[in-house]
Short mmCIF file of C-alpha atoms and ligand atoms in Angstrom, two decimals:
data_model
loop_
_atom_site.label_atom_id
_atom_site.label_comp_id
_atom_site.label_asym_id
_atom_site.label_seq_id
_atom_site.Cartn_x
_atom_site.Cartn_y
_atom_site.Cartn_z
CA MET A 12 -60.73 28.09 44.46
CA GLU A 13 -58.59 26.24 46.70
CA ILE A 14 -57.42 22.54 45.70
CA VAL A 15 -56.32 20.20 48.60
CA GLN A 16 -53.95 17.55 47.00
CA ARG A 17 -53.97 14.06 47.27
CA LYS A 18 -50.92 11.96 46.95
CA THR A 19 -52.13 8.75 45.49
CA LEU A 20 -54.38 8.99 43.14
CA LYS A 21 -56.52 5.86 42.64
CA GLU A 22 -57.39 3.05 40.19
CA LYS A 23 -59.18 3.50 37.64
CA PRO A 24 -62.20 0.86 36.88
CA LYS A 25 -62.51 -1.28 33.75
CA GLU A 26 -65.74 0.96 31.70
CA GLY A 27 -68.83 -0.70 30.28
CA ALA A 28 -71.36 -2.88 31.88
CA ALA A 29 -68.84 -3.51 34.80
CA LEU A 30 -69.40 -0.23 36.69
CA GLY A 31 -72.46 -0.67 37.34
CA PHE A 32 -73.93 2.45 39.27
CA GLY A 33 -72.34 4.17 41.79
CA ARG A 34 -69.85 1.39 43.25
CA TYR A 35 -66.86 4.14 42.35
CA PHE A 36 -65.61 7.03 43.01
CA THR A 37 -62.97 9.89 41.80
CA ASP A 38 -60.15 11.28 43.69
CA TYR A 39 -61.35 14.27 44.52
CA MET A 40 -64.53 16.05 45.85
CA PHE A 41 -65.74 19.82 45.90
CA THR A 42 -67.27 20.77 49.70
CA MET A 43 -67.96 23.90 51.57
CA LYS A 44 -69.86 25.37 54.99
CA TYR A 45 -72.81 26.81 56.82
CA THR A 46 -72.32 28.70 59.79
CA ALA A 47 -74.66 31.42 60.55
CA ALA A 48 -71.55 33.75 61.29
CA GLU A 49 -69.57 33.51 58.18
CA GLY A 50 -72.68 31.71 56.16
CA TRP A 51 -71.87 29.28 52.64
CA HIS A 52 -67.98 30.02 53.06
CA GLY A 53 -64.30 27.59 52.12
CA ALA A 54 -65.23 26.67 48.47
CA LYS A 55 -62.84 24.49 47.91
CA ILE A 56 -61.57 20.63 46.39
CA VAL A 57 -60.16 18.86 48.39
CA PRO A 58 -59.41 14.51 48.17
CA ASN A 59 -62.67 13.16 48.15
CA GLU A 60 -61.10 10.52 51.35
CA PRO A 61 -63.60 9.06 54.61
CA GLN A 62 -63.27 11.24 56.82
CA SER A 63 -64.30 11.97 60.29
CA PHE A 64 -67.22 12.71 62.48
CA ASP A 65 -68.30 13.07 66.39
CA LEU A 66 -71.13 10.53 66.78
CA GLY A 67 -73.47 13.07 68.06
CA THR A 68 -73.83 15.29 64.77
CA SER A 69 -77.06 15.72 63.43
CA ILE A 70 -77.12 14.15 60.25
CA PHE A 71 -76.89 10.95 62.06
CA HIS A 72 -79.72 11.26 64.21
CA TYR A 73 -82.43 13.70 62.35
CA ALA A 74 -81.30 12.99 58.19
CA GLN A 75 -81.81 16.22 57.52
CA GLY A 76 -80.28 15.79 54.66
CA ILE A 77 -80.37 16.76 50.62
CA PHE A 78 -79.33 14.84 47.64
CA GLU A 79 -79.50 15.82 43.83
CA GLY A 80 -77.97 13.92 41.13
CA MET A 81 -77.15 15.31 37.62
CA LYS A 82 -75.44 13.27 35.01
CA ALA A 83 -71.75 14.80 32.92
CA PHE A 84 -71.61 13.54 29.53
CA ARG A 85 -68.41 12.72 26.72
CA GLN A 86 -69.29 14.28 23.64
CA PRO A 87 -68.05 13.73 20.24
CA ASP A 88 -65.65 16.07 19.87
CA GLY A 89 -64.23 15.41 23.75
CA SER A 90 -66.22 18.22 25.24
CA VAL A 91 -68.10 17.48 28.67
CA CYS A 92 -71.52 18.54 29.35
CA VAL A 93 -73.17 18.40 32.75
CA PHE A 94 -77.28 17.69 30.95
CA ARG A 95 -79.93 20.74 32.76
CA PRO A 96 -77.90 21.36 36.40
CA GLU A 97 -79.68 24.07 36.54
CA GLU A 98 -82.47 23.02 37.18
CA ASN A 99 -80.99 20.25 40.36
CA TRP A 100 -79.42 23.98 41.59
CA ALA A 101 -82.63 24.76 41.97
CA ARG A 102 -84.72 22.11 42.92
CA MET A 103 -81.65 21.28 45.72
CA ASN A 104 -82.37 25.60 47.11
CA ARG A 105 -86.54 23.84 46.81
CA SER A 106 -85.63 20.97 49.16
CA ALA A 107 -83.07 22.86 51.39
CA GLU A 108 -86.14 25.08 51.73
CA ARG A 109 -88.72 22.86 52.89
CA MET A 110 -85.86 20.53 55.75
CA CYS A 111 -84.60 24.03 57.24
CA ILE A 112 -81.67 24.63 55.91
CA PRO A 113 -80.03 26.93 54.97
CA THR A 114 -80.55 27.57 50.81
CA PHE A 115 -77.48 28.12 48.83
CA PRO A 116 -75.71 30.50 45.90
CA ALA A 117 -76.61 28.29 42.63
CA GLU A 118 -73.54 30.13 40.60
CA LEU A 119 -71.03 28.80 42.98
CA ALA A 120 -72.48 25.08 43.23
CA GLN A 121 -71.52 25.67 39.63
CA GLU A 122 -68.73 26.82 39.96
CA GLY A 123 -67.50 23.54 42.00
CA LEU A 124 -68.80 21.38 39.93
CA GLU A 125 -67.35 22.97 37.05
CA GLU A 126 -64.07 23.54 39.12
CA LEU A 127 -64.27 19.37 40.45
CA LEU A 128 -65.42 18.26 36.79
CA ARG A 129 -61.69 19.79 35.02
CA ILE A 130 -59.62 17.79 37.41
CA GLU A 131 -61.62 14.62 37.67
CA LYS A 132 -62.23 14.24 33.21
CA ASP A 133 -60.29 11.53 32.78
CA TRP A 134 -62.66 9.81 35.22
CA ILE A 135 -65.65 10.82 32.61
CA PRO A 136 -66.58 7.18 30.70
CA LYS A 137 -66.41 7.41 27.22
CA GLU A 138 -68.93 4.66 26.93
CA ARG A 139 -72.49 5.20 25.25
CA GLY A 140 -74.71 4.14 28.67
CA THR A 141 -72.01 5.56 30.45
CA ALA A 142 -71.58 9.46 32.73
CA LEU A 143 -69.76 10.42 35.51
CA TYR A 144 -72.78 10.53 38.10
CA ILE A 145 -72.94 13.63 40.00
CA ARG A 146 -73.87 13.84 43.97
CA PRO A 147 -74.65 17.19 45.38
CA THR A 148 -75.44 16.33 49.32
CA ILE A 149 -76.01 18.68 51.66
CA VAL A 150 -76.29 17.55 55.73
CA ALA A 151 -77.02 18.29 59.07
CA THR A 152 -73.40 19.19 61.27
CA GLN A 153 -73.93 20.56 64.56
CA VAL A 154 -73.13 17.76 67.75
CA MET A 155 -76.03 18.01 68.94
CA LEU A 156 -79.77 15.91 69.56
CA GLY A 157 -82.28 18.68 70.33
CA VAL A 158 -84.90 17.95 67.44
CA HIS A 159 -83.96 21.11 65.80
CA ALA A 160 -82.31 22.56 62.43
CA SER A 161 -78.55 22.16 63.14
CA ALA A 162 -77.11 25.23 62.72
CA GLU A 163 -74.09 24.67 60.84
CA TYR A 164 -74.31 22.19 57.41
CA LEU A 165 -71.46 20.40 55.27
CA PHE A 166 -72.39 20.74 51.46
CA PHE A 167 -70.18 18.55 48.61
CA ILE A 168 -70.06 17.19 45.58
CA ILE A 169 -69.20 13.77 45.25
CA LEU A 170 -68.45 11.81 41.29
CA SER A 171 -68.86 8.51 40.63
CA PRO A 172 -68.57 6.83 36.95
CA VAL A 173 -71.92 4.51 36.46
CA GLY A 174 -73.44 2.51 33.55
CA SER A 175 -77.59 1.52 33.60
CA TYR A 176 -79.11 1.68 37.22
CA TYR A 177 -80.78 -2.03 36.60
CA ALA A 178 -77.99 -5.29 36.21
CA HIS A 179 -80.17 -5.65 33.08
CA GLY A 180 -79.66 -2.00 31.96
CA LEU A 181 -82.27 -1.56 28.85
CA GLU A 182 -84.85 -4.95 29.78
CA PRO A 183 -88.36 -3.74 31.27
CA THR A 184 -88.41 -3.85 34.42
CA LYS A 185 -90.49 -5.56 37.38
CA LEU A 186 -92.66 -3.18 39.20
CA LEU A 187 -94.81 -4.39 42.47
CA VAL A 188 -97.76 -1.97 43.61
CA GLU A 189 -97.64 -1.24 47.22
CA ASP A 190 -100.62 -0.85 49.04
CA PHE A 191 -99.70 -1.10 52.43
CA PHE A 192 -96.50 0.53 52.75
CA VAL A 193 -96.66 3.98 51.88
CA ARG A 194 -93.80 6.16 51.06
CA SER A 195 -95.04 9.71 51.89
CA ALA A 196 -98.27 11.26 52.13
CA ILE A 197 -99.36 15.68 51.16
CA GLY A 198 -97.73 17.37 53.27
CA GLY A 199 -94.52 15.12 53.86
CA THR A 200 -91.41 16.11 52.62
CA GLY A 201 -91.87 13.46 48.91
CA GLU A 202 -91.67 16.64 47.16
CA ALA A 203 -88.67 16.81 48.60
CA LYS A 204 -85.30 14.23 47.61
CA CYS A 205 -84.30 14.78 51.31
CA ILE A 206 -82.26 12.02 52.55
CA GLY A 207 -84.90 10.13 55.10
CA ASN A 208 -87.52 9.78 51.77
CA TYR A 209 -85.03 6.87 50.48
CA ALA A 210 -84.69 5.28 53.80
CA ALA A 211 -88.22 5.13 54.68
CA SER A 212 -88.79 3.11 51.22
CA MET A 213 -86.19 0.36 51.32
CA LYS A 214 -88.17 -2.01 53.02
CA ALA A 215 -90.26 -2.30 51.05
CA GLY A 216 -88.01 -2.05 48.88
CA GLU A 217 -86.24 -5.14 49.67
CA LEU A 218 -89.69 -7.09 50.21
CA ALA A 219 -90.58 -6.16 46.18
CA GLU A 220 -86.91 -7.54 45.25
CA ARG A 221 -87.97 -10.59 47.85
CA LYS A 222 -90.74 -11.75 45.10
CA GLY A 223 -88.12 -10.85 41.71
CA PHE A 224 -89.13 -6.99 41.43
CA ASP A 225 -87.09 -4.38 40.23
CA GLN A 226 -88.10 -1.80 42.22
CA VAL A 227 -91.48 -0.85 44.38
CA LEU A 228 -94.65 1.59 42.01
CA TRP A 229 -95.75 4.02 45.07
CA LEU A 230 -98.98 4.54 45.82
CA ASP A 231 -100.82 7.90 47.34
CA ALA A 232 -101.27 7.97 51.38
CA ALA A 233 -104.79 8.35 51.63
CA GLU A 234 -106.08 6.09 49.05
CA LYS A 235 -103.83 3.96 48.34
CA LYS A 236 -105.38 4.09 45.14
CA TYR A 237 -103.76 6.79 42.49
CA VAL A 238 -100.86 5.26 41.41
CA GLU A 239 -97.64 8.57 42.46
CA GLU A 240 -94.02 7.45 41.39
CA VAL A 241 -91.32 4.53 41.80
CA GLY A 242 -89.02 6.43 43.98
CA SER A 243 -86.14 6.16 42.10
CA MET A 244 -87.85 6.74 38.80
CA ASN A 245 -90.98 8.87 37.90
CA ILE A 246 -93.80 6.97 36.84
CA PHE A 247 -95.41 7.06 32.51
CA PHE A 248 -98.03 5.20 31.15
CA VAL A 249 -99.63 5.40 27.77
CA LEU A 250 -103.24 4.83 27.32
CA GLY A 251 -105.09 4.58 24.76
CA GLY A 252 -102.63 6.27 22.84
CA GLU A 253 -102.55 9.52 25.60
CA VAL A 254 -99.01 9.77 27.42
CA VAL A 255 -99.85 10.38 31.42
CA THR A 256 -98.02 10.84 34.71
CA PRO A 257 -98.88 11.74 37.23
CA ALA A 258 -99.88 15.55 38.69
CA LEU A 259 -97.16 16.80 41.01
CA VAL A 260 -99.26 16.82 44.19
CA GLY A 261 -97.14 17.37 46.76
CA SER A 262 -95.94 14.09 47.04
CA ILE A 263 -94.09 13.25 44.38
CA LEU A 264 -90.52 13.71 43.01
CA PRO A 265 -90.81 17.06 40.63
CA GLY A 266 -88.13 14.47 38.55
CA ILE A 267 -86.43 16.99 35.92
CA THR A 268 -85.76 13.87 33.19
CA ARG A 269 -89.88 13.13 33.38
CA LYS A 270 -89.60 17.47 32.85
CA SER A 271 -87.56 16.92 29.98
CA CYS A 272 -90.02 14.26 28.73
CA LEU A 273 -93.07 16.53 28.87
CA THR A 274 -91.13 19.14 26.77
CA ILE A 275 -90.60 16.79 24.52
CA LEU A 276 -94.36 14.88 24.43
CA ARG A 277 -95.13 18.56 23.72
CA GLU A 278 -93.48 20.34 20.98
CA LYS A 279 -93.76 16.30 19.01
CA GLY A 280 -97.58 17.42 19.40
CA TYR A 281 -98.54 13.61 21.28
CA ARG A 282 -101.54 14.14 22.92
CA MET A 283 -99.85 14.26 26.59
CA SER A 284 -101.24 14.90 30.20
CA GLU A 285 -100.56 15.04 34.04
CA ARG A 286 -102.83 13.83 36.64
CA ARG A 287 -104.89 11.69 38.63
CA ILE A 288 -104.40 8.08 37.37
CA SER A 289 -105.57 5.50 39.87
CA VAL A 290 -104.21 2.26 40.09
CA GLY A 291 -107.78 0.87 38.80
CA GLU A 292 -106.95 2.53 35.84
CA VAL A 293 -104.08 1.07 34.90
CA ILE A 294 -105.08 -2.05 35.83
CA SER A 295 -108.58 -1.79 33.46
CA ALA A 296 -106.00 -0.01 30.32
CA ILE A 297 -104.11 -3.50 30.39
CA GLU A 298 -106.93 -6.12 30.86
CA ASP A 299 -108.24 -4.51 27.64
CA GLY A 300 -105.12 -3.75 25.40
CA THR A 301 -105.35 0.32 25.53
CA LEU A 302 -102.60 0.28 28.27
CA SER A 303 -99.12 0.08 25.17
CA GLU A 304 -96.45 1.30 27.41
CA ALA A 305 -95.60 2.41 30.94
CA PHE A 306 -92.16 3.11 31.33
CA GLY A 307 -89.74 5.16 33.51
CA THR A 308 -87.73 8.01 33.27
CA GLY A 309 -84.67 9.40 36.14
CA THR A 310 -81.42 10.65 35.90
CA ALA A 311 -80.26 7.49 37.18
CA ALA A 312 -82.56 5.11 35.01
CA VAL A 313 -83.06 7.27 32.51
CA ILE A 314 -85.31 5.85 30.31
CA SER A 315 -87.16 2.43 31.64
CA PRO A 316 -89.07 0.42 29.71
CA VAL A 317 -91.11 -0.85 32.50
CA GLY A 318 -92.99 -4.25 31.29
CA LEU A 319 -94.65 -6.61 34.03
CA ILE A 320 -96.52 -4.42 36.83
CA ARG A 321 -97.87 -7.24 39.76
CA TYR A 322 -100.85 -5.20 42.62
CA ARG A 323 -102.89 -7.68 44.66
CA GLU A 324 -100.97 -10.65 43.77
CA LYS A 325 -101.96 -10.86 40.21
CA ASP A 326 -98.79 -10.42 37.13
CA TYR A 327 -99.92 -7.88 34.01
CA GLN A 328 -97.63 -8.18 30.76
CA ILE A 329 -96.69 -4.15 29.87
CA GLY A 330 -96.47 -4.36 25.70
CA GLY A 331 -95.35 -8.47 25.13
CA GLY A 332 -92.05 -7.56 27.87
CA LYS A 333 -90.93 -4.89 24.81
CA MET A 334 -89.87 -1.88 25.08
CA GLY A 335 -92.65 0.95 22.97
CA GLU A 336 -92.38 3.36 20.55
CA ILE A 337 -92.70 6.07 22.64
CA THR A 338 -90.29 5.05 25.09
CA GLN A 339 -87.68 3.90 22.64
CA MET A 340 -88.28 8.00 21.22
CA LEU A 341 -87.68 8.86 24.91
CA TYR A 342 -84.60 7.60 25.07
CA ASP A 343 -83.75 7.84 21.90
CA GLU A 344 -83.79 11.94 21.44
CA ILE A 345 -83.43 11.87 25.87
CA THR A 346 -79.69 11.37 25.47
CA GLY A 347 -79.01 11.71 21.91
CA ILE A 348 -78.73 15.39 23.56
CA GLN A 349 -76.93 13.83 27.13
CA TYR A 350 -74.25 12.43 24.56
CA GLY A 351 -74.21 15.54 21.75
CA GLU A 352 -75.08 13.24 19.04
CA LEU A 353 -78.82 15.42 18.04
CA PRO A 354 -78.80 19.30 18.03
CA ASP A 355 -79.91 20.93 21.86
CA PRO A 356 -82.35 23.64 20.80
CA ARG A 357 -83.31 24.42 23.91
CA GLY A 358 -79.98 24.58 25.86
CA TRP A 359 -79.95 21.63 27.73
CA ARG A 360 -76.78 20.36 27.69
CA LYS A 361 -74.00 22.65 29.37
CA THR A 362 -70.75 22.70 28.51
CA VAL A 363 -67.95 22.39 31.23
CA ARG A 364 -65.08 23.04 29.27
CA VAL A 365 -61.98 20.66 30.80
C1 COI B 418 -81.21 9.99 41.02
O1 COI B 418 -81.35 9.22 39.48
O2 COI B 418 -80.13 10.37 40.38
C2 COI B 418 -81.80 9.61 41.74
O3 COI B 418 -81.58 10.50 42.73
C3 COI B 418 -81.91 8.19 41.87
C4 COI B 418 -81.64 6.81 43.02
C5 COI B 418 -80.42 7.08 42.21
C6 COI B 418 -81.18 7.51 43.98
#
């Protein structure tokens, strides 16, 4: 694969809590292009530097773009693993289909990622709780203002050394149940990881933050009755001893950490189900003491306990504001596999030869 060298390298940030999330970017990126005549072509590693685009480029106008989030972890023996990348490539191609973006060969994307990680291995932080976040993205690059699928695309992978997604780390999060704005409706783009979903969520997110909440807990668009997801995480509840998460009805992102948690729970023999859960059921279960835990799952957020939700101006504490037993078990299992401290019987760790 062609590698274009840069003249000078960036200064690397200090490790640990100061890394935050998505503040620093590495020296290089992977790129490839799509045109109707050539398909996906021109895969190469180039300096991660500002790019210039014509302002008529369609991504700026109609948000025909998708992305993914993965992480590379430093292992105890110094090797490097990525958590379930094949799942991300498969989901990215499903998002591509939904957004009229041409699908790409997953092997080519994986090859590009591995080459990029080899070059950027010194950027992979070593401390537990940190990782090198991987952001593959596809944007529409045809210069045109008609509302049609672009004829040209840019695929890129950029890397960012990260700590925890929330500034307060593993402290339980506070969620505001949103019953006016909606993230997605059935038939919309909610199950695709498309750029516009995140723009659409910002108004409610900003209002929630102003009130001191970390995130919004979205309800279904049709009835504003059923719990869907958090936007940056899927949501789980422990209700009467059963672990419950909203079923993937079409408006919810099919999270890979969500799927991994369901597998672990099933294999360990927990009572669990994927089904519709009304916000009323959640509130009554908190009130009668049968809801013992709530947590979010995501690549960036990992497993994040939820300590409080507000619904219709009333606050409901969950699990005494502390991390619950099942939340802790899943956190330990998932991160234990990711950091190479636990066996990996399911083959979720993909070793990258750096
Ligand atoms: C992730 O968890 O990787 C995400 O993409 C969610 C968010 C940071 C946008």
